[in-house]
Coordinates of C-alpha atoms and ligand atoms in Angstrom, one line a residue:
X837 CA 105.5 91.2 77.3
X838 CA 104.5 89.4 80.5
X839 CA 101.6 90.6 82.6
X840 CA 99.8 89.4 85.7
X841 CA 96.2 89.1 84.6
X842 CA 93.2 88.7 86.8
X843 CA 91.0 86.3 84.8
X844 CA 88.4 85.3 87.4
X845 CA 87.5 85.6 91.0
X846 CA 90.7 84.8 93.0
X847 CA 92.4 83.6 89.8
X848 CA 95.4 85.4 88.3
X849 CA 97.8 84.1 85.7
X850 CA 100.9 85.3 83.9
X851 CA 100.0 85.9 80.3
X852 CA 101.9 87.0 77.2
X853 CA 100.2 90.2 76.0
X854 CA 101.1 92.6 73.3
X855 CA 103.8 95.1 74.4
X856 CA 102.2 98.6 73.9
X857 CA 103.6 100.9 71.3
X858 CA 103.7 104.6 72.4
X859 CA 101.6 107.0 70.4
X860 CA 103.1 110.3 69.3
X861 CA 102.3 112.0 72.7
X862 CA 103.2 109.0 74.9
X863 CA 106.2 107.5 76.5
X864 CA 106.9 103.8 77.0
X865 CA 107.8 102.9 80.6
X866 CA 109.5 99.7 81.6
X867 CA 107.9 99.0 84.9
X868 CA 110.2 98.1 87.8
X869 CA 108.2 98.2 90.9
X870 CA 104.4 98.0 91.4
X871 CA 102.7 98.2 94.8
X872 CA 99.7 96.1 95.6
X873 CA 96.8 98.3 96.8
X874 CA 93.7 97.5 98.8
X875 CA 91.8 98.1 95.6
X876 CA 93.8 95.4 93.8
X877 CA 93.0 93.0 96.7
X878 CA 89.3 93.9 96.4
X879 CA 89.4 93.2 92.7
X880 CA 91.1 89.9 93.3
X881 CA 88.5 88.8 95.8
X882 CA 85.7 89.8 93.4
X883 CA 86.0 92.6 90.9
X884 CA 83.2 94.9 90.1
X885 CA 85.0 95.8 86.9
X886 CA 85.3 93.8 83.6
X887 CA 87.7 90.9 83.3
X888 CA 90.3 90.1 82.2
X889 CA 92.0 92.8 84.1
X890 CA 95.5 94.0 84.8
X891 CA 95.6 95.9 88.1
X892 CA 98.4 97.9 89.6
X893 CA 98.3 101.7 89.8
X894 CA 101.2 102.3 92.2
X895 CA 104.0 101.7 89.8
X896 CA 107.4 103.2 88.9
X897 CA 109.8 102.5 86.2
X898 CA 112.2 103.7 83.6
X899 CA 111.5 105.5 80.3
X900 CA 112.5 103.3 77.4
X901 CA 111.0 105.1 74.4
X902 CA 109.4 108.4 73.5
X903 CA 106.6 109.2 70.9
X904 CA 107.6 111.7 68.3
X905 CA 105.7 114.6 69.8
X906 CA 107.1 114.2 73.3
X907 CA 109.3 117.1 74.4
X908 CA 112.9 115.8 74.5
X909 CA 113.9 118.7 76.8
X910 CA 111.5 117.4 79.4
X911 CA 111.8 113.6 79.0
X912 CA 114.6 111.2 78.0
X913 CA 115.2 107.5 77.7
X914 CA 116.7 106.2 81.0
X915 CA 114.8 108.6 83.3
X916 CA 113.0 107.2 86.3
X917 CA 109.3 108.0 86.2
X918 CA 105.8 107.5 87.7
X919 CA 102.4 108.3 86.2
X920 CA 99.3 110.2 87.3
X921 CA 96.9 107.4 86.9
X922 CA 93.5 109.1 86.6
X923 CA 92.5 109.5 82.9
X924 CA 91.1 113.0 83.6
X925 CA 89.6 114.6 80.6
X926 CA 90.7 118.1 81.4
X927 CA 87.5 119.5 80.0
X928 CA 84.7 118.7 82.4
X929 CA 83.6 121.0 85.3
X930 CA 85.6 119.1 87.9
X931 CA 88.8 119.0 85.9
X932 CA 88.5 122.7 85.4
X933 CA 88.0 123.2 89.2
X934 CA 91.3 121.3 89.8
X935 CA 89.5 118.3 91.0
X936 CA 90.8 115.8 88.4
X937 CA 90.0 113.0 91.0
X938 CA 86.3 113.7 90.4
X939 CA 86.5 113.9 86.6
X940 CA 83.1 113.0 85.1
X941 CA 84.6 111.1 82.2
X942 CA 87.2 109.0 84.0
X943 CA 84.7 106.4 85.2
X944 CA 83.9 105.5 81.5
X945 CA 87.6 104.7 80.8
X946 CA 88.8 101.2 79.9
X947 CA 90.5 101.3 83.2
X948 CA 87.2 100.1 84.6
X949 CA 85.3 98.4 81.8
X950 CA 86.7 97.1 78.5
X951 CA 84.2 95.5 76.0
X952 CA 86.8 93.7 74.1
X953 CA 90.2 93.5 75.7
X954 CA 91.7 94.0 79.1
X955 CA 90.5 96.5 81.7
X956 CA 92.7 98.0 84.5
X957 CA 95.5 100.4 85.2
X958 CA 98.1 98.1 83.7
X959 CA 100.8 98.4 86.4
X960 CA 101.2 94.6 86.9
X961 CA 103.0 94.3 83.6
X962 CA 106.4 94.7 82.2
X963 CA 105.6 97.8 80.1
X964 CA 103.0 100.5 79.9
X965 CA 102.4 103.5 77.7
X966 CA 101.6 106.9 79.4
X967 CA 100.6 110.2 77.9
X968 CA 103.6 112.5 78.5
X969 CA 101.4 115.0 80.4
X970 CA 100.8 112.3 83.0
X971 CA 104.5 111.4 83.4
X972 CA 106.5 112.7 86.4
X973 CA 110.3 112.0 86.5
X974 CA 112.4 111.4 89.6
X975 CA 116.1 111.5 90.2
X976 CA 118.3 108.4 89.9
X977 CA 119.0 108.2 93.6
X978 CA 115.3 107.4 94.4
X979 CA 114.7 103.7 94.4
X980 CA 111.9 102.2 92.2
X981 CA 110.3 100.9 95.4
X982 CA 110.2 104.3 97.0
X983 CA 109.0 105.9 93.7
X984 CA 106.2 103.4 93.7
X985 CA 104.8 105.2 96.7
X986 CA 104.1 108.4 94.7
X987 CA 100.4 107.4 94.2
X988 CA 99.6 106.4 97.8
X989 CA 101.5 109.5 99.1
X990 CA 99.5 111.7 96.6
X991 CA 96.2 110.2 97.9
X992 CA 97.3 111.1 101.5
X993 CA 98.4 114.6 100.5
X994 CA 95.0 115.1 98.9
X995 CA 93.5 114.1 102.3
X996 CA 95.9 116.5 104.1
X997 CA 95.0 119.3 101.7
X998 CA 91.4 118.9 102.8
X999 CA 92.4 119.0 106.5
X1000 CA 94.0 122.4 106.5
X1001 CA 96.2 121.5 109.5
X1002 CA 97.5 124.4 111.6
X1003 CA 100.6 124.2 113.7
X1004 CA 99.8 122.6 117.1
X1005 CA 96.5 121.1 115.9
X1006 CA 95.5 117.8 117.5
X1007 CA 95.2 115.3 114.6
X1008 CA 93.8 111.8 115.1
X1009 CA 94.7 109.1 112.6
X1010 CA 92.4 106.1 112.8
X1011 CA 94.2 103.0 111.5
X1012 CA 97.9 102.3 111.3
X1013 CA 98.2 100.6 108.0
X1014 CA 100.4 102.0 105.3
X1015 CA 98.0 104.8 104.5
X1016 CA 97.5 105.6 108.3
X1017 CA 101.3 105.7 108.7
X1018 CA 101.6 108.1 105.8
X1019 CA 99.0 110.3 107.4
X1020 CA 101.0 110.3 110.6
X1021 CA 104.2 111.2 108.8
X1022 CA 102.7 114.0 106.7
X1023 CA 100.7 115.5 109.6
X1024 CA 103.9 115.7 111.6
X1025 CA 105.5 117.6 108.7
X1026 CA 102.7 120.1 109.0
X1027 CA 103.4 120.6 112.7
X1028 CA 100.5 118.7 114.3
X1029 CA 100.3 116.7 117.5
X1030 CA 99.4 113.3 116.2
X1031 CA 97.3 110.6 118.0
X1032 CA 97.1 107.2 116.4
X1033 CA 94.2 104.7 117.1
X1034 CA 95.4 101.2 116.2
X1035 CA 94.9 97.8 117.8
X1036 CA 98.2 96.2 116.5
X1037 CA 101.1 97.0 118.8
X1038 CA 103.7 96.7 116.1
X1039 CA 101.9 99.3 114.0
X1040 CA 101.6 101.6 117.1
X1041 CA 105.4 101.3 117.6
X1042 CA 106.1 101.9 113.9
X1043 CA 104.0 105.1 114.1
X1044 CA 106.2 106.3 117.0
X1045 CA 109.2 105.9 114.8
X1046 CA 107.5 108.4 112.5
X1047 CA 107.1 110.9 115.3
X1048 CA 103.5 110.0 116.4
X1049 CA 103.0 111.7 119.7
X1050 CA 100.3 109.5 121.3
X1051 CA 99.2 106.0 120.4
X1052 CA 96.4 103.9 121.8
X1053 CA 94.6 100.6 121.4
X1054 CA 90.9 101.2 120.5
X1055 CA 90.0 97.7 121.8
X1056 CA 91.3 98.7 125.3
X1057 CA 90.3 102.4 125.6
X1058 CA 87.0 103.7 124.2
X1059 CA 88.3 105.7 121.2
X1060 CA 85.9 108.7 121.5
X1061 CA 86.5 109.0 125.3
X1062 CA 90.2 108.6 124.8
X1063 CA 90.3 111.5 122.3
X1064 CA 88.2 113.7 124.6
X1065 CA 90.5 113.0 127.5
X1066 CA 93.6 113.7 125.4
X1067 CA 92.3 117.0 124.2
X1068 CA 90.8 118.4 127.5
X1069 CA 87.3 117.5 126.3
X1070 CA 87.8 119.7 123.2
X1071 CA 87.9 117.0 120.6
X1072 CA 90.3 116.8 117.7
X1073 CA 91.0 119.5 115.2
X1074 CA 91.4 116.9 112.5
X1075 CA 90.4 113.3 112.3
X1076 CA 91.5 111.1 109.4
X1077 CA 89.6 107.8 109.2
X1078 CA 91.7 105.3 107.2
X1079 CA 89.5 102.3 108.1
X1080 CA 86.5 101.0 106.2
X1081 CA 84.2 100.1 109.1
X1082 CA 81.0 102.3 109.3
X1083 CA 81.0 102.0 113.1
X1084 CA 84.5 103.5 113.2
X1085 CA 83.4 106.2 110.7
X1086 CA 80.7 107.2 113.2
X1087 CA 83.3 107.4 116.0
X1088 CA 85.5 109.5 113.8
X1089 CA 82.7 112.1 113.5
X1090 CA 82.2 112.0 117.3
X1091 CA 85.9 112.7 117.9
X1092 CA 85.9 115.8 115.9
X1093 CA 85.9 119.0 117.9
X1094 CA 84.5 122.5 117.3
X1095 CA 85.7 123.9 114.0
X1096 CA 87.3 120.5 113.4
X1097 CA 87.6 118.6 110.1
X1098 CA 86.7 114.9 109.8
X1099 CA 88.0 113.3 106.7
X1100 CA 86.8 109.9 105.4
X1101 CA 89.9 108.8 103.6
X1102 CA 88.9 105.1 103.2
X1103 CA 86.0 103.8 101.3
X1104 CA 83.4 102.3 103.6
X1105 CA 82.6 98.5 103.5
X1106 CA 79.8 97.6 103.9
X1107 CA 78.6 101.1 103.1
X1108 CA 76.0 101.4 105.8
X1109 CA 74.7 104.9 106.7
X1110 CA 75.9 106.3 109.9
X1111 CA 74.2 108.7 112.3
X1112 CA 75.5 112.3 112.6
X1113 CA 74.5 114.9 115.2
X1114 CA 73.6 117.6 112.7
X1115 CA 72.9 120.1 115.6
X1116 CA 76.5 119.7 116.7
X1117 CA 77.8 120.1 113.2
X1118 CA 75.8 123.3 113.0
X1119 CA 76.6 124.8 116.3
X1120 CA 80.3 123.8 116.3
X1121 CA 81.0 124.4 112.6
X1122 CA 82.6 121.0 112.1
X1123 CA 83.4 119.8 108.6
X1124 CA 82.8 116.2 107.5
X1125 CA 84.3 115.5 104.1
X1126 CA 85.9 112.7 102.0
X1127 CA 89.1 112.3 100.2
X1128 CA 89.4 110.1 97.1
X1129 CA 92.4 109.5 94.8
X1130 CA 94.9 112.2 94.1
X1131 CA 94.5 115.5 92.2
X1132 CA 97.2 116.6 89.9
X1133 CA 98.3 119.1 92.5
X1134 CA 98.7 116.4 95.3
X1135 CA 100.4 114.0 92.8
X1136 CA 102.9 116.8 91.9
X1137 CA 103.4 117.4 95.7
X1138 CA 104.0 113.7 96.3
X1139 CA 106.6 113.4 93.5
X1140 CA 108.2 116.6 94.8
X1141 CA 108.7 115.4 98.4
X1142 CA 109.8 111.9 97.3
X1143 CA 112.3 113.3 94.8
X1144 CA 113.8 115.5 97.6
X1145 CA 114.0 112.5 99.9
X1146 CA 111.8 114.2 102.5
X1147 CA 110.0 111.1 103.6
X1148 CA 111.2 107.6 104.4
X1149 CA 108.7 105.1 103.2
X1150 CA 111.1 102.1 103.5
X1151 CA 109.6 100.9 106.8
X1152 CA 106.2 100.7 105.1
X1153 CA 107.4 98.0 102.7
X1154 CA 106.4 94.6 104.1
X1155 CA 108.1 92.7 101.4
X1156 CA 108.9 92.7 97.7
X1157 CA 108.4 89.8 95.3
X1158 CA 109.3 89.1 91.7
X1159 CA 106.1 89.2 89.7
X1160 CA 106.4 85.5 89.0
X1161 CA 105.6 85.0 92.6
X1162 CA 102.4 87.0 92.3
X1163 CA 100.4 84.4 94.3
X1164 CA 102.7 84.6 97.3
X1165 CA 102.7 88.4 97.0
X1166 CA 98.9 88.6 97.0
X1167 CA 98.7 86.1 99.8
X1168 CA 101.0 88.3 101.9
X1169 CA 99.1 91.5 100.9
X1170 CA 95.7 90.1 101.9
X1171 CA 96.8 89.4 105.5
X1172 CA 95.4 92.2 107.6
X1173 CA 98.7 92.9 109.4
X1174 CA 101.0 93.5 106.4
X1175 CA 101.9 96.9 105.2
X1176 CA 102.9 97.5 101.5
X1177 CA 103.7 94.5 99.3
X1178 CA 105.5 95.3 96.0
X1179 CA 105.8 93.3 92.8
X1180 CA 109.2 93.7 91.0
X1181 CA 109.5 93.5 87.2
X1182 CA 113.2 93.4 86.6
Ligands
ZN805 ZN1 96.4 102.6 95.7
ZN806 ZN1 87.2 115.7 83.5

């Protein structure tokens, strides 16, 4: 099969690699659509994981073969499917606490480091094998491009599950990229009043089409003051920081009001410490937490809402490219103003 392989810093190529054969408890998926994630871009610009590497963890496709132990009442050839991509062991403390995203053993997986062979999630390839317990099927009317949003939507739902939004809450979303827009959409579904901080006008307008109540440009209005003014000096009930800048992370904490929840959704680059008013956190019972990857629960929720056609992610797709055009696709994805770029493997 063909795969888009990262062989060196900023160097990818299409290689012929062995098509995987499903083990008894696995299915073989013919990948159709594979979203390019910020993590893929970071790997491309200089991976901290072993090379060669096949990235791509936001993929969807069609089941083409089943291992002999796979339940044929559950799965069949021709079904559309996506995969939970964390190789959670199911046996460690965190897995047993329903925090598969924090699994102790996952970081030792060949997804990150492979002594001999290829590291990575393997979604930038024509085929992939998946343990059936990680396979989630979707109805035929859901496009492969939409289905490829299962993983990003699941990451955002994990973030929302931390936020415990109550109806009428003031929710601030910092950053209007694809993940920020998903936060807007899903916070609206939970009944919040949503305020987006985003410098790019097109992204602010896009958020409005998703029901965002208030948008502002943080380069024009001071973001902490703007949130204070918009909330009668109360501060936000929930702040989602989807940007990686530590200065913005500090502002996110300052926007959070009494009893509020501040969620660091994005990783922070460079990861410089920020200052936090611990006295305020104490006396106002604010919660500062993070959100990383999806849990099985949030992944299942994501597949559920996508399958029921409850969210429209089509406006988040900047462009789709045939995998042969991977260079063009990455070039587009790296530009800071693009939303989701998808590689197609037809
Ligand atoms: Zn991703
Ligand atoms: Zn585990």
